[in-house]
């Protein structure tokens, strides 16, 4: 590990990750004080590096709870949380070093790199969606969506917020960042803080992931309305219409079998219209690269000043 003597603790929640060693190796150049892996796999992972602290929980633990366990053991002034399928680049390592050295008071969130030439279709689509939502979708005062795949913050801020909610399995990042927002903590999304996402999706896994997240978002917002007061989960028309069209596909299949045949064309027409809207919107939404410069265009103003 590079000897830059940063007061920084890296925390990796993990469960049966085949990429754990790759993730750890991508973080060594930062020169952090420590790397803490909190793993809840059935079998103990093969992490033998003397500069890596392994906390093996032996039973499945939600990512938020695993991050809390790692943070409780951390010694650094800053904490950086990295998912076990997120690999840093040279640019992201430099971005972390620069943020810690300038004593940032903001939560620094990263984004994924989308490899349009080499990524399979569904992983590419997922990465483009996340990139759009975090760096290119126009923001308003009610947009409060951030991703916990890799982010950096002061440890005392993390403790002030109270860490992640241990009882939430999915959508825990949005709930956590909403509490940060409620305390007035500022956010930055820096384009240099990039990472490669190793999670692979097929069509079934892609749909299941979104249905699962959508269901949990409603559950969490209903359970903790005070946390989300004044915030909104604005997704943009392409994402909303895509979800709506996808949700209606199985209902159309059932209705076409039970309703009178005279109504089937009307139902099919509505479904096709909903499907056609996202098809027209996605190319417009996803084309092109993130805007030039080191920060998202809407970062100036509400959250913090651009460098």
PDB file of C-alpha atoms in Angstrom, residues 95-279:
ATOM      1  CA  UNK A  95      -9.721  11.912  -6.549  1.00  0.00           C
ATOM      2  CA  UNK A  96      -9.881  10.297  -3.101  1.00  0.00           C
ATOM      3  CA  UNK A  97      -6.379  11.451  -2.170  1.00  0.00           C
ATOM      4  CA  UNK A  98      -7.160  14.999  -3.306  1.00  0.00           C
ATOM      5  CA  UNK A  99     -10.467  15.125  -1.379  1.00  0.00           C
ATOM      6  CA  UNK A 100      -8.875  13.956   1.875  1.00  0.00           C
ATOM      7  CA  UNK A 101      -5.881  16.267   1.542  1.00  0.00           C
ATOM      8  CA  UNK A 102      -8.094  19.307   1.024  1.00  0.00           C
ATOM      9  CA  UNK A 103     -10.131  18.296   4.095  1.00  0.00           C
ATOM     10  CA  UNK A 104     -13.437  18.146   2.269  1.00  0.00           C
ATOM     11  CA  UNK A 105     -16.527  18.708   4.379  1.00  0.00           C
ATOM     12  CA  UNK A 106     -18.851  17.170   1.786  1.00  0.00           C
ATOM     13  CA  UNK A 107     -19.948  13.637   1.084  1.00  0.00           C
ATOM     14  CA  UNK A 108     -18.128  12.709  -2.136  1.00  0.00           C
ATOM     15  CA  UNK A 109     -20.110  10.278  -4.302  1.00  0.00           C
ATOM     16  CA  UNK A 110     -18.762   8.494  -7.357  1.00  0.00           C
ATOM     17  CA  UNK A 111     -20.209   7.101 -10.560  1.00  0.00           C
ATOM     18  CA  UNK A 112     -19.721   4.094 -12.821  1.00  0.00           C
ATOM     19  CA  UNK A 113     -17.808   3.930 -16.075  1.00  0.00           C
ATOM     20  CA  UNK A 114     -19.879   2.530 -18.930  1.00  0.00           C
ATOM     21  CA  UNK A 115     -17.788   0.645 -21.495  1.00  0.00           C
ATOM     22  CA  UNK A 116     -19.995   0.891 -24.585  1.00  0.00           C
ATOM     23  CA  UNK A 117     -17.774  -1.386 -26.659  1.00  0.00           C
ATOM     24  CA  UNK A 118     -17.044  -4.267 -24.275  1.00  0.00           C
ATOM     25  CA  UNK A 119     -19.811  -4.444 -21.658  1.00  0.00           C
ATOM     26  CA  UNK A 120     -22.692  -6.899 -22.231  1.00  0.00           C
ATOM     27  CA  UNK A 121     -26.003  -5.199 -22.963  1.00  0.00           C
ATOM     28  CA  UNK A 122     -27.720  -5.338 -19.559  1.00  0.00           C
ATOM     29  CA  UNK A 123     -24.683  -4.391 -17.422  1.00  0.00           C
ATOM     30  CA  UNK A 124     -24.067  -1.539 -19.873  1.00  0.00           C
ATOM     31  CA  UNK A 125     -27.694  -0.414 -19.620  1.00  0.00           C
ATOM     32  CA  UNK A 126     -27.574  -0.495 -15.818  1.00  0.00           C
ATOM     33  CA  UNK A 127     -24.370   1.552 -15.709  1.00  0.00           C
ATOM     34  CA  UNK A 128     -25.764   4.102 -18.165  1.00  0.00           C
ATOM     35  CA  UNK A 129     -28.940   4.458 -16.093  1.00  0.00           C
ATOM     36  CA  UNK A 130     -26.943   5.067 -12.917  1.00  0.00           C
ATOM     37  CA  UNK A 131     -24.640   7.510 -14.679  1.00  0.00           C
ATOM     38  CA  UNK A 132     -27.646   9.411 -16.032  1.00  0.00           C
ATOM     39  CA  UNK A 133     -29.427   9.567 -12.681  1.00  0.00           C
ATOM     40  CA  UNK A 134     -26.332  10.753 -10.821  1.00  0.00           C
ATOM     41  CA  UNK A 135     -24.571  13.064 -13.261  1.00  0.00           C
ATOM     42  CA  UNK A 136     -26.806  14.119 -16.133  1.00  0.00           C
ATOM     43  CA  UNK A 137     -30.446  14.222 -15.024  1.00  0.00           C
ATOM     44  CA  UNK A 138     -31.493  17.827 -14.348  1.00  0.00           C
ATOM     45  CA  UNK A 139     -31.739  18.357 -10.618  1.00  0.00           C
ATOM     46  CA  UNK A 140     -34.191  20.252  -8.467  1.00  0.00           C
ATOM     47  CA  UNK A 141     -34.491  20.880  -4.760  1.00  0.00           C
ATOM     48  CA  UNK A 142     -36.439  17.646  -4.406  1.00  0.00           C
ATOM     49  CA  UNK A 143     -33.862  15.363  -6.032  1.00  0.00           C
ATOM     50  CA  UNK A 144     -32.047  13.411  -3.343  1.00  0.00           C
ATOM     51  CA  UNK A 145     -30.862  10.234  -5.006  1.00  0.00           C
ATOM     52  CA  UNK A 146     -27.304   9.122  -4.358  1.00  0.00           C
ATOM     53  CA  UNK A 147     -25.602   5.737  -4.633  1.00  0.00           C
ATOM     54  CA  UNK A 148     -23.598   4.037  -1.907  1.00  0.00           C
ATOM     55  CA  UNK A 149     -21.471   1.912  -4.258  1.00  0.00           C
ATOM     56  CA  UNK A 150     -18.467   4.117  -3.447  1.00  0.00           C
ATOM     57  CA  UNK A 151     -18.555   7.284  -1.392  1.00  0.00           C
ATOM     58  CA  UNK A 152     -16.365   9.181   1.063  1.00  0.00           C
ATOM     59  CA  UNK A 153     -17.302  11.197   4.137  1.00  0.00           C
ATOM     60  CA  UNK A 154     -15.967  12.381   7.480  1.00  0.00           C
ATOM     61  CA  UNK A 155     -16.302   9.792  10.217  1.00  0.00           C
ATOM     62  CA  UNK A 156     -17.778  12.316  12.655  1.00  0.00           C
ATOM     63  CA  UNK A 157     -20.496  13.123  10.083  1.00  0.00           C
ATOM     64  CA  UNK A 158     -21.239   9.409   9.741  1.00  0.00           C
ATOM     65  CA  UNK A 159     -21.552   9.107  13.516  1.00  0.00           C
ATOM     66  CA  UNK A 160     -23.685  12.247  13.738  1.00  0.00           C
ATOM     67  CA  UNK A 161     -26.125  10.837  11.179  1.00  0.00           C
ATOM     68  CA  UNK A 162     -26.235   7.566  13.115  1.00  0.00           C
ATOM     69  CA  UNK A 163     -24.879   5.305  10.398  1.00  0.00           C
ATOM     70  CA  UNK A 164     -27.033   3.123   8.189  1.00  0.00           C
ATOM     71  CA  UNK A 165     -30.361   1.720   9.297  1.00  0.00           C
ATOM     72  CA  UNK A 166     -29.591  -1.898  10.222  1.00  0.00           C
ATOM     73  CA  UNK A 167     -33.135  -3.058   9.514  1.00  0.00           C
ATOM     74  CA  UNK A 168     -33.175  -1.985   5.847  1.00  0.00           C
ATOM     75  CA  UNK A 169     -31.840  -4.445   3.287  1.00  0.00           C
ATOM     76  CA  UNK A 170     -32.346  -2.415   0.103  1.00  0.00           C
ATOM     77  CA  UNK A 171     -32.791   1.349  -0.360  1.00  0.00           C
ATOM     78  CA  UNK A 172     -30.686   1.826   2.761  1.00  0.00           C
ATOM     79  CA  UNK A 173     -28.423   4.220   0.879  1.00  0.00           C
ATOM     80  CA  UNK A 174     -31.240   6.604  -0.083  1.00  0.00           C
ATOM     81  CA  UNK A 175     -32.580   6.566   3.478  1.00  0.00           C
ATOM     82  CA  UNK A 176     -29.086   7.244   4.855  1.00  0.00           C
ATOM     83  CA  UNK A 177     -28.364  10.091   2.443  1.00  0.00           C
ATOM     84  CA  UNK A 178     -31.782  11.608   3.151  1.00  0.00           C
ATOM     85  CA  UNK A 179     -30.841  11.812   6.829  1.00  0.00           C
ATOM     86  CA  UNK A 180     -27.549  13.421   5.809  1.00  0.00           C
ATOM     87  CA  UNK A 181     -29.479  15.989   3.791  1.00  0.00           C
ATOM     88  CA  UNK A 182     -31.803  16.676   6.724  1.00  0.00           C
ATOM     89  CA  UNK A 183     -28.755  17.565   8.839  1.00  0.00           C
ATOM     90  CA  UNK A 184     -27.477  19.982   6.192  1.00  0.00           C
ATOM     91  CA  UNK A 185     -24.512  17.880   5.057  1.00  0.00           C
ATOM     92  CA  UNK A 186     -23.377  18.811   1.554  1.00  0.00           C
ATOM     93  CA  UNK A 187     -22.838  16.443  -1.364  1.00  0.00           C
ATOM     94  CA  UNK A 188     -20.553  16.382  -4.369  1.00  0.00           C
ATOM     95  CA  UNK A 189     -20.490  14.083  -7.370  1.00  0.00           C
ATOM     96  CA  UNK A 190     -17.038  14.186  -8.923  1.00  0.00           C
ATOM     97  CA  UNK A 191     -16.489  12.704 -12.376  1.00  0.00           C
ATOM     98  CA  UNK A 192     -12.923  11.729 -11.501  1.00  0.00           C
ATOM     99  CA  UNK A 193     -14.317   9.535  -8.723  1.00  0.00           C
ATOM    100  CA  UNK A 194     -15.098   6.810 -11.229  1.00  0.00           C
ATOM    101  CA  UNK A 195     -15.255   3.043 -10.899  1.00  0.00           C
ATOM    102  CA  UNK A 196     -15.824  -0.096 -12.930  1.00  0.00           C
ATOM    103  CA  UNK A 197     -18.898  -2.061 -11.881  1.00  0.00           C
ATOM    104  CA  UNK A 198     -18.267  -5.810 -12.096  1.00  0.00           C
ATOM    105  CA  UNK A 199     -21.835  -6.880 -11.378  1.00  0.00           C
ATOM    106  CA  UNK A 200     -23.246  -8.808 -14.317  1.00  0.00           C
ATOM    107  CA  UNK A 201     -26.923  -8.842 -15.270  1.00  0.00           C
ATOM    108  CA  UNK A 202     -29.015 -10.934 -17.580  1.00  0.00           C
ATOM    109  CA  UNK A 203     -32.542  -9.930 -18.590  1.00  0.00           C
ATOM    110  CA  UNK A 204     -34.192 -11.781 -15.708  1.00  0.00           C
ATOM    111  CA  UNK A 205     -31.747 -10.448 -13.130  1.00  0.00           C
ATOM    112  CA  UNK A 206     -32.061  -6.916 -14.487  1.00  0.00           C
ATOM    113  CA  UNK A 207     -35.859  -6.891 -14.137  1.00  0.00           C
ATOM    114  CA  UNK A 208     -35.781  -8.649 -10.762  1.00  0.00           C
ATOM    115  CA  UNK A 209     -33.302  -6.102  -9.424  1.00  0.00           C
ATOM    116  CA  UNK A 210     -35.502  -3.170 -10.414  1.00  0.00           C
ATOM    117  CA  UNK A 211     -38.725  -4.716  -9.145  1.00  0.00           C
ATOM    118  CA  UNK A 212     -37.011  -5.518  -5.847  1.00  0.00           C
ATOM    119  CA  UNK A 213     -35.636  -1.989  -5.486  1.00  0.00           C
ATOM    120  CA  UNK A 214     -38.940  -0.369  -6.459  1.00  0.00           C
ATOM    121  CA  UNK A 215     -40.883  -2.460  -3.935  1.00  0.00           C
ATOM    122  CA  UNK A 216     -38.400  -1.697  -1.159  1.00  0.00           C
ATOM    123  CA  UNK A 217     -38.405   2.013  -1.958  1.00  0.00           C
ATOM    124  CA  UNK A 218     -42.154   2.184  -1.324  1.00  0.00           C
ATOM    125  CA  UNK A 219     -41.821   0.125   1.858  1.00  0.00           C
ATOM    126  CA  UNK A 220     -39.004   2.238   3.294  1.00  0.00           C
ATOM    127  CA  UNK A 221     -40.643   5.557   2.426  1.00  0.00           C
ATOM    128  CA  UNK A 222     -43.871   4.410   4.053  1.00  0.00           C
ATOM    129  CA  UNK A 223     -42.049   3.189   7.171  1.00  0.00           C
ATOM    130  CA  UNK A 224     -39.927   6.325   7.648  1.00  0.00           C
ATOM    131  CA  UNK A 225     -41.964   9.225   6.217  1.00  0.00           C
ATOM    132  CA  UNK A 226     -40.236  11.790   8.465  1.00  0.00           C
ATOM    133  CA  UNK A 227     -36.872  10.984   6.862  1.00  0.00           C
ATOM    134  CA  UNK A 228     -38.162  11.639   3.347  1.00  0.00           C
ATOM    135  CA  UNK A 229     -40.301  14.661   4.134  1.00  0.00           C
ATOM    136  CA  UNK A 230     -39.696  17.261   1.436  1.00  0.00           C
ATOM    137  CA  UNK A 231     -37.860  14.849  -0.853  1.00  0.00           C
ATOM    138  CA  UNK A 232     -38.917  13.023  -3.984  1.00  0.00           C
ATOM    139  CA  UNK A 233     -37.734   9.979  -5.922  1.00  0.00           C
ATOM    140  CA  UNK A 234     -37.904  11.721  -9.294  1.00  0.00           C
ATOM    141  CA  UNK A 235     -36.653   9.349 -11.948  1.00  0.00           C
ATOM    142  CA  UNK A 236     -37.376  11.122 -15.216  1.00  0.00           C
ATOM    143  CA  UNK A 237     -39.949  10.068 -17.841  1.00  0.00           C
ATOM    144  CA  UNK A 238     -37.828   7.378 -19.492  1.00  0.00           C
ATOM    145  CA  UNK A 239     -37.274   5.399 -16.296  1.00  0.00           C
ATOM    146  CA  UNK A 240     -40.849   5.834 -15.026  1.00  0.00           C
ATOM    147  CA  UNK A 241     -42.424   4.774 -18.326  1.00  0.00           C
ATOM    148  CA  UNK A 242     -40.042   1.835 -18.651  1.00  0.00           C
ATOM    149  CA  UNK A 243     -40.986   0.593 -15.189  1.00  0.00           C
ATOM    150  CA  UNK A 244     -44.686   1.112 -15.906  1.00  0.00           C
ATOM    151  CA  UNK A 245     -44.542  -0.699 -19.232  1.00  0.00           C
ATOM    152  CA  UNK A 246     -42.569  -3.568 -17.737  1.00  0.00           C
ATOM    153  CA  UNK A 247     -44.996  -3.894 -14.829  1.00  0.00           C
ATOM    154  CA  UNK A 248     -47.974  -4.075 -17.185  1.00  0.00           C
ATOM    155  CA  UNK A 249     -46.586  -6.870 -19.368  1.00  0.00           C
ATOM    156  CA  UNK A 250     -47.686  -9.753 -17.076  1.00  0.00           C
ATOM    157  CA  UNK A 251     -51.043  -8.069 -16.419  1.00  0.00           C
ATOM    158  CA  UNK A 252     -51.660  -7.766 -20.147  1.00  0.00           C
ATOM    159  CA  UNK A 253     -50.904 -11.472 -20.568  1.00  0.00           C
ATOM    160  CA  UNK A 254     -53.503 -12.339 -17.905  1.00  0.00           C
ATOM    161  CA  UNK A 255     -56.118  -9.869 -19.126  1.00  0.00           C
ATOM    162  CA  UNK A 256     -55.818 -11.010 -22.722  1.00  0.00           C
ATOM    163  CA  UNK A 257     -56.857 -14.477 -21.571  1.00  0.00           C
ATOM    164  CA  UNK A 258     -59.871 -13.457 -19.478  1.00  0.00           C
ATOM    165  CA  UNK A 259     -61.368 -10.281 -20.986  1.00  0.00           C
ATOM    166  CA  UNK A 260     -63.623 -10.269 -24.053  1.00  0.00           C
ATOM    167  CA  UNK A 261     -61.725 -10.528 -27.310  1.00  0.00           C
ATOM    168  CA  UNK A 262     -63.102  -7.161 -28.418  1.00  0.00           C
ATOM    169  CA  UNK A 263     -61.110  -5.408 -25.681  1.00  0.00           C
ATOM    170  CA  UNK A 264     -57.814  -7.189 -26.313  1.00  0.00           C
ATOM    171  CA  UNK A 265     -56.687  -4.819 -29.130  1.00  0.00           C
ATOM    172  CA  UNK A 266     -57.321  -1.793 -26.896  1.00  0.00           C
ATOM    173  CA  UNK A 267     -55.306  -3.295 -24.047  1.00  0.00           C
ATOM    174  CA  UNK A 268     -52.513  -4.231 -26.452  1.00  0.00           C
ATOM    175  CA  UNK A 269     -52.538  -0.716 -27.901  1.00  0.00           C
ATOM    176  CA  UNK A 270     -52.125   0.890 -24.476  1.00  0.00           C
ATOM    177  CA  UNK A 271     -49.268  -1.460 -23.650  1.00  0.00           C
ATOM    178  CA  UNK A 272     -47.514  -0.825 -26.969  1.00  0.00           C
ATOM    179  CA  UNK A 273     -47.847   2.927 -26.440  1.00  0.00           C
ATOM    180  CA  UNK A 274     -46.213   2.668 -23.023  1.00  0.00           C
ATOM    181  CA  UNK A 275     -43.459   0.490 -24.445  1.00  0.00           C
ATOM    182  CA  UNK A 276     -42.899   2.877 -27.355  1.00  0.00           C
ATOM    183  CA  UNK A 277     -42.420   5.916 -25.107  1.00  0.00           C
ATOM    184  CA  UNK A 278     -39.326   4.560 -23.317  1.00  0.00           C
ATOM    185  CA  UNK A 279     -37.899   3.258 -26.598  1.00  0.00           C
TER     186      UNK A 279
END
